[in-house]
C-alpha positions as a Python dict, from the first residue, in 0.01 Angstrom:
ca = {
    (1, 'M'): (0, 0, 0),
    (2, 'V'): (287, 241, 73),
    (3, 'R'): (448, 164, -262),
    (4, 'A'): (119, 228, -441),
    (5, 'N'): (15, 540, -250),
    (6, 'G'): (340, 695, -132),
    (7, 'A'): (198, 722, 222),
    (8, 'V'): (-60, 549, 436),
    (9, 'S'): (-203, 600, 785),
    (10, 'L'): (-194, 338, 1059),
    (11, 'R'): (-569, 372, 1099),
    (12, 'E'): (-626, 291, 732),
    (13, 'L'): (-386, -2, 746),
    (14, 'A'): (-564, -143, 1051),
    (15, 'R'): (-899, -112, 873),
    (16, 'V'): (-777, -283, 555),
    (17, 'V'): (-610, -579, 728),
    (18, 'Q'): (-879, -595, 998),
    (19, 'T'): (-652, -582, 1300),
    (20, 'S'): (-563, -336, 1576),
    (21, 'E'): (-349, -27, 1536),
    (22, 'V'): (-115, -171, 1801),
    (23, 'T'): (-46, -471, 1578),
    (24, 'V'): (-5, -252, 1271),
    (25, 'R'): (235, -20, 1454),
    (26, 'R'): (450, -320, 1557),
    (27, 'D'): (462, -453, 1201),
    (28, 'V'): (541, -111, 1055),
    (29, 'R'): (830, -84, 1302),
    (30, 'A'): (961, -419, 1177),
    (31, 'L'): (929, -312, 813),
    (32, 'E'): (1119, 7, 891),
    (33, 'A'): (1400, -198, 1044),
    (34, 'E'): (1426, -382, 711),
    (35, 'G'): (1450, -51, 523),
    (36, 'L'): (1123, -105, 334),
    (37, 'L'): (950, 210, 462),
    (38, 'D'): (989, 505, 697),
    (39, 'R'): (756, 557, 991),
    (40, 'R'): (585, 892, 1026),
    (41, 'H'): (358, 1014, 1306),
    (42, 'G'): (41, 813, 1261),
    (43, 'G'): (151, 640, 942),
    (44, 'A'): (431, 536, 708),
    (45, 'V'): (589, 664, 386),
    (46, 'L'): (835, 541, 127),
    (47, 'P'): (1194, 544, 254),
    (48, 'G'): (1421, 833, 166),
    (49, 'G'): (1370, 1108, 425),
    (50, 'F'): (1098, 1302, 244),
    (51, 'S'): (746, 1181, 180),
    (52, 'R'): (636, 1136, -180),
    (53, 'E'): (303, 1276, -286),
    (54, 'P'): (41, 1011, -365),
    (55, 'G'): (-194, 1070, -657),
    (56, 'Y'): (-546, 1208, -617),
    (57, 'P'): (-727, 869, -626),
    (58, 'Q'): (-508, 744, -341),
    (59, 'K'): (-537, 1067, -141),
    (60, 'T'): (-917, 1052, -133),
    (61, 'H'): (-900, 728, 72),
    (62, 'L'): (-634, 844, 320),
    (63, 'S'): (-767, 970, 656),
    (64, 'A'): (-1110, 1034, 503),
    (65, 'A'): (-1293, 1064, 836),
    (66, 'E'): (-1030, 1300, 972),
    (67, 'K'): (-1045, 1523, 664),
    (68, 'S'): (-1423, 1542, 688),
    (69, 'A'): (-1406, 1645, 1055),
    (70, 'I'): (-1141, 1907, 979),
    (71, 'A'): (-1353, 2049, 697),
    (72, 'D'): (-1656, 2068, 927),
    (73, 'L'): (-1466, 2271, 1183),
    (74, 'A'): (-1291, 2493, 928),
    (75, 'A'): (-1621, 2584, 762),
    (76, 'G'): (-1731, 2738, 1091),
    (77, 'L'): (-1446, 2989, 1060),
    (78, 'V'): (-1596, 3142, 744),
    (79, 'E'): (-1846, 3424, 779),
    (80, 'E'): (-2118, 3539, 542),
    (81, 'G'): (-1973, 3782, 289),
    (82, 'D'): (-1610, 3674, 338),
    (83, 'A'): (-1357, 3664, 57),
    (84, 'V'): (-1120, 3368, 94),
    (85, 'V'): (-862, 3172, -103),
    (86, 'V'): (-870, 2793, -99),
    (87, 'G'): (-572, 2592, -219),
    (88, 'A'): (-562, 2252, -385),
    (89, 'G'): (-602, 1925, -197),
    (90, 'T'): (-852, 1664, -86),
    (91, 'T'): (-906, 1831, 253),
    (92, 'T'): (-970, 2169, 94),
    (93, 'Q'): (-1208, 1999, -148),
    (94, 'E'): (-1406, 1874, 153),
    (95, 'L'): (-1407, 2229, 290),
    (96, 'A'): (-1537, 2366, -41),
    (97, 'R'): (-1837, 2133, -30),
    (98, 'R'): (-1937, 2291, 301),
    (99, 'L'): (-1866, 2646, 189),
    (100, 'A'): (-2136, 2609, -77),
    (101, 'R'): (-2388, 2690, 199),
    (102, 'V'): (-2228, 3023, 303),
    (103, 'P'): (-2413, 3315, 137),
    (104, 'G'): (-2230, 3608, -18),
    (105, 'L'): (-1897, 3422, -20),
    (106, 'T'): (-1620, 3485, -272),
    (107, 'V'): (-1372, 3199, -319),
    (108, 'V'): (-1048, 3236, -513),
    (109, 'T'): (-885, 2904, -599),
    (110, 'N'): (-638, 2732, -830),
    (111, 'S'): (-809, 2396, -778),
    (112, 'L'): (-1049, 2250, -1033),
    (113, 'L'): (-1187, 2021, -762),
    (114, 'V'): (-1264, 2314, -530),
    (115, 'A'): (-1428, 2503, -817),
    (116, 'Q'): (-1633, 2196, -910),
    (117, 'A'): (-1756, 2158, -552),
    (118, 'L'): (-1881, 2519, -563),
    (119, 'A'): (-2004, 2521, -924),
    (120, 'H'): (-2374, 2496, -833),
    (121, 'A'): (-2365, 2722, -526),
    (122, 'N'): (-2583, 3012, -638),
    (123, 'R'): (-2475, 3249, -361),
    (124, 'V'): (-2099, 3183, -390),
    (125, 'E'): (-1878, 3359, -644),
    (126, 'V'): (-1586, 3149, -764),
    (127, 'V'): (-1274, 3314, -909),
    (128, 'M'): (-1016, 3084, -1069),
    (129, 'T'): (-652, 3160, -1128),
    (130, 'G'): (-488, 3111, -1463),
    (131, 'G'): (-198, 2875, -1508),
    (132, 'T'): (-105, 2531, -1634),
    (133, 'L'): (-301, 2225, -1525),
    (134, 'R'): (-115, 1978, -1304),
    (135, 'G'): (-305, 1656, -1363),
    (136, 'S'): (-200, 1468, -1049),
    (137, 'N'): (-401, 1699, -822),
    (138, 'Y'): (-617, 1893, -1071),
    (139, 'A'): (-456, 2224, -978),
    (140, 'L'): (-345, 2523, -1186),
    (141, 'V'): (23, 2604, -1133),
    (142, 'G'): (302, 2807, -1292),
    (143, 'S'): (363, 3174, -1357),
    (144, 'G'): (12, 3231, -1493),
    (145, 'A'): (-142, 3120, -1164),
    (146, 'E'): (99, 3327, -958),
    (147, 'Q'): (54, 3643, -1166),
    (148, 'S'): (-325, 3623, -1141),
    (149, 'L'): (-293, 3644, -763),
    (150, 'H'): (-82, 3959, -769),
    (151, 'G'): (-251, 4246, -584),
    (152, 'L'): (-524, 4020, -440),
    (153, 'R'): (-637, 4074, -79),
    (154, 'V'): (-872, 3840, 110),
    (155, 'T'): (-959, 3770, 472),
    (156, 'K'): (-846, 3407, 501),
    (157, 'A'): (-640, 3149, 315),
    (158, 'F'): (-709, 2777, 360),
    (159, 'V'): (-424, 2555, 241),
    (160, 'S'): (-293, 2206, 302),
    (161, 'G'): (27, 2025, 220),
    (162, 'S'): (230, 1708, 260),
    (163, 'G'): (383, 1779, 600),
    (164, 'L'): (385, 2023, 890),
    (165, 'T'): (652, 2078, 1155),
    (166, 'A'): (710, 2353, 1408),
    (167, 'E'): (1067, 2389, 1286),
    (168, 'R'): (992, 2435, 916),
    (169, 'G'): (620, 2500, 882),
    (170, 'L'): (410, 2364, 596),
    (171, 'S'): (582, 2183, 311),
    (172, 'T'): (492, 1995, -2),
    (173, 'T'): (655, 1759, -251),
    (174, 'N'): (614, 1966, -568),
    (175, 'M'): (799, 2289, -646),
    (176, 'L'): (527, 2438, -868),
    (177, 'S'): (253, 2368, -614),
    (178, 'A'): (462, 2520, -336),
    (179, 'S'): (518, 2837, -538),
    (180, 'V'): (146, 2888, -606),
    (181, 'D'): (54, 2814, -245),
    (182, 'R'): (301, 3080, -132),
    (183, 'A'): (129, 3330, -362),
    (184, 'L'): (-211, 3225, -224),
    (185, 'V'): (-120, 3281, 140),
    (186, 'Q'): (51, 3615, 69),
    (187, 'S'): (-289, 3753, -30),
    (188, 'A'): (-458, 3669, 303),
    (189, 'A'): (-481, 3841, 639),
    (190, 'E'): (-506, 3500, 813),
    (191, 'V'): (-337, 3177, 704),
    (192, 'I'): (-521, 2861, 813),
    (193, 'I'): (-359, 2522, 762),
    (194, 'L'): (-578, 2213, 723),
    (195, 'A'): (-375, 1903, 812),
    (196, 'D'): (-477, 1570, 960),
    (197, 'H'): (-265, 1408, 1230),
    (198, 'T'): (-62, 1201, 981),
    (199, 'K'): (89, 1522, 841),
    (200, 'L'): (221, 1641, 1178),
    (201, 'G'): (594, 1590, 1213),
    (202, 'A'): (631, 1495, 845),
    (203, 'D'): (861, 1701, 624),
    (204, 'S'): (870, 1743, 246),
    (205, 'M'): (1113, 1897, 5),
    (206, 'F'): (961, 2241, -63),
    (207, 'Q'): (859, 2481, 211),
    (208, 'T'): (521, 2645, 153),
    (209, 'V'): (443, 2849, 466),
    (210, 'P'): (699, 2919, 741),
    (211, 'T'): (569, 2859, 1093),
    (212, 'E'): (578, 3229, 1182),
    (213, 'N'): (331, 3302, 900),
    (214, 'I'): (72, 3043, 1011),
    (215, 'T'): (-222, 3190, 1201),
    (216, 'R'): (-413, 2871, 1278),
    (217, 'L'): (-392, 2495, 1240),
    (218, 'V'): (-708, 2285, 1209),
    (219, 'T'): (-630, 1919, 1271),
    (220, 'D'): (-813, 1617, 1411),
    (221, 'E'): (-830, 1497, 1771),
    (222, 'H'): (-608, 1196, 1698),
    (223, 'A'): (-317, 1441, 1700),
    (224, 'T'): (-323, 1421, 2081),
    (225, 'A'): (-335, 1041, 2094),
    (226, 'D'): (35, 1001, 2014),
    (227, 'D'): (318, 1150, 2219),
    (228, 'A'): (515, 1261, 1912),
    (229, 'T'): (229, 1444, 1742),
    (230, 'A'): (117, 1593, 2073),
    (231, 'R'): (467, 1733, 2122),
    (232, 'E'): (456, 1877, 1770),
    (233, 'L'): (127, 2050, 1855),
    (234, 'D'): (285, 2186, 2170),
    (235, 'A'): (580, 2323, 1973),
    (236, 'L'): (351, 2485, 1716),
    (237, 'A'): (148, 2645, 1995),
    (238, 'D'): (466, 2784, 2149),
    (239, 'C'): (541, 2943, 1810),
    (240, 'G'): (209, 3131, 1833),
    (241, 'V'): (-5, 2905, 1612),
    (242, 'Q'): (-367, 2869, 1726),
    (243, 'I'): (-464, 2501, 1742),
    (244, 'D'): (-815, 2374, 1665),
    (245, 'L'): (-890, 2005, 1723),
    (246, 'A'): (-1175, 1858, 1520),
    (247, 'P'): (-1360, 1577, 1702),
    (248, 'L'): (-1441, 1253, 1525),
    (249, 'G'): (-1786, 1102, 1559),
    (250, 'A'): (-2095, 1247, 1725),
    (251, 'P'): (-2043, 1536, 1970),
    (252, 'P'): (-2112, 1471, 2340),
    (253, 'P'): (-2463, 1551, 2474),
    (254, 'G'): (-2514, 1922, 2526),
    (255, 'D'): (-2273, 2032, 2252),
    (256, 'T'): (-2415, 2293, 2017),
    (257, 'P'): (-2239, 2290, 1678),
    (258, 'V'): (-2200, 2605, 1470),
    (259, 'H'): (-2328, 2599, 1109),
    (260, 'G'): (-2405, 2229, 1167),
    (261, 'T'): (-2031, 2154, 1180),
    (262, 'G'): (-2035, 1928, 1483),
    (263, 'S'): (-1714, 2095, 1603),
    (264, 'G'): (-1589, 2039, 1956),
    (265, 'P'): (-1399, 2254, 2204),
    (266, 'V'): (-1129, 2467, 2051),
    (267, 'H'): (-777, 2514, 2184),
    (268, 'H'): (-666, 2873, 2136),
    (269, 'T'): (-304, 2942, 2206),
    (270, 'Q'): (-267, 3316, 2178),
    (271, 'P'): (-479, 3628, 2226),
    (272, 'G'): (-652, 3757, 1917),
    (273, 'P'): (-984, 3869, 1773),
    (274, 'P'): (-1300, 3684, 1881),
    (275, 'V'): (-1307, 3334, 1739),
    (276, 'R'): (-1618, 3135, 1651),
    (277, 'R'): (-1648, 2854, 1903),
    (278, 'A'): (-1822, 2531, 1816),
    (279, 'V'): (-1932, 2468, 2176),
    (280, 'P'): (-1892, 2643, 2511),
    (281, 'P'): (-1548, 2534, 2642),
    (282, 'P'): (-1528, 2333, 2963),
    (283, 'P'): (-1376, 2504, 3267),
    (284, 'G'): (-1006, 2571, 3209),
    (285, 'A'): (-1026, 2439, 2851),
    (286, 'A'): (-855, 2730, 2676),
    (287, 'P'): (-770, 3097, 2731),
    (288, 'L'): (-1013, 3357, 2610),
    (289, 'P'): (-886, 3639, 2388),
    (290, 'G'): (-671, 3867, 2600),
    (291, 'Q'): (-555, 3598, 2841),
    (292, 'R'): (-195, 3481, 2851),
    (293, 'R'): (-115, 3199, 2611),
    (294, 'P'): (-47, 2865, 2785),
    (295, 'G'): (309, 2752, 2767),
    (296, 'A'): (458, 3102, 2784),
    (297, 'H'): (703, 3216, 3054),
    (298, 'G'): (718, 2876, 3227),
    (299, 'G'): (338, 2839, 3255),
    (300, 'P'): (155, 2509, 3213),
    (301, 'G'): (296, 2320, 2916),
    (302, 'G'): (603, 2547, 2908),
    (303, 'P'): (945, 2486, 3058),
    (304, 'G'): (793, 2435, 3404),
    (305, 'G'): (510, 2200, 3305),
    (306, 'T'): (459, 1858, 3151),
    (307, 'L'): (269, 1759, 2840),
    (308, 'P'): (-1, 1559, 3027),
    (309, 'A'): (-52, 1852, 3264),
    (310, 'R'): (-91, 2090, 2975),
    (311, 'L'): (-336, 1864, 2793),
    (312, 'A'): (-540, 1831, 3114),
    (313, 'E'): (-542, 2208, 3158),
    (314, 'L'): (-661, 2255, 2800),
    (315, 'G'): (-937, 1995, 2839),
    (316, 'L'): (-783, 1780, 2565),
    (317, 'P'): (-755, 1399, 2566),
    (318, 'R'): (-444, 1275, 2748),
    (319, 'A'): (-182, 1135, 2508),
    (320, 'R'): (-193, 757, 2500),
}
């Protein structure tokens, strides 16, 4: 499966072979020892240091539930009348399907799949870039795409990639895609990364968005289930990135989703403008705008705290 797709998640492997993730993790560790693949947080990739990008048909089956949950939460961040840019990818395609219900929205995109998802949305204006079609992900790339974005200004940019680390930020495997994504995010006041837990800690060849330019990360709740990905979240938060965790499955009784997103409590890591919350946060779940960011100056989760203590303070699941 790794040879065919370039990357695969442990959850998907466990589903396909009908066994537990514990068993899959053990076998992946053995395969890595033989040099047949490289382990990544929550999955595995082809050996060689950098992950290779799988094609679109393979991507649609990777972490499908996680991508859907991320798209649900991210859609709640878009207001009526907003102007946004949406990059190429299967997660952004899921987001576009939900944005079709937001009235007065303007969406600028270089993705044919995003445009197709919005094609029949009567109250959404879709603006496409120029450029050359890259068939592997149905995206427009090249100088034509970049030039069409010159002088553009929007409220938010939603982009995804192949990997995300606190040290390097968002990265991707293709130089042309990275160049267009950089032009997309330069046009936005807020840069929002959509990345499931398998992307955390993974690195690819071409940097797209440095960490200091990322406003917010929307990922899934499985990111806290592994010590390595939880540490990566902690490092991103310490860099000033706001972290939103999308719950999987039905929300607990009493939760009130926004825009029907089913989103759960949100972890905000720095003061900023009011943020749309999916549900009222539990006591001590996250700082409100204007409060000190956790992890700063030796606070909980910082130099004087531990990761479990910080997760408990934020109301997030303890790393398993």
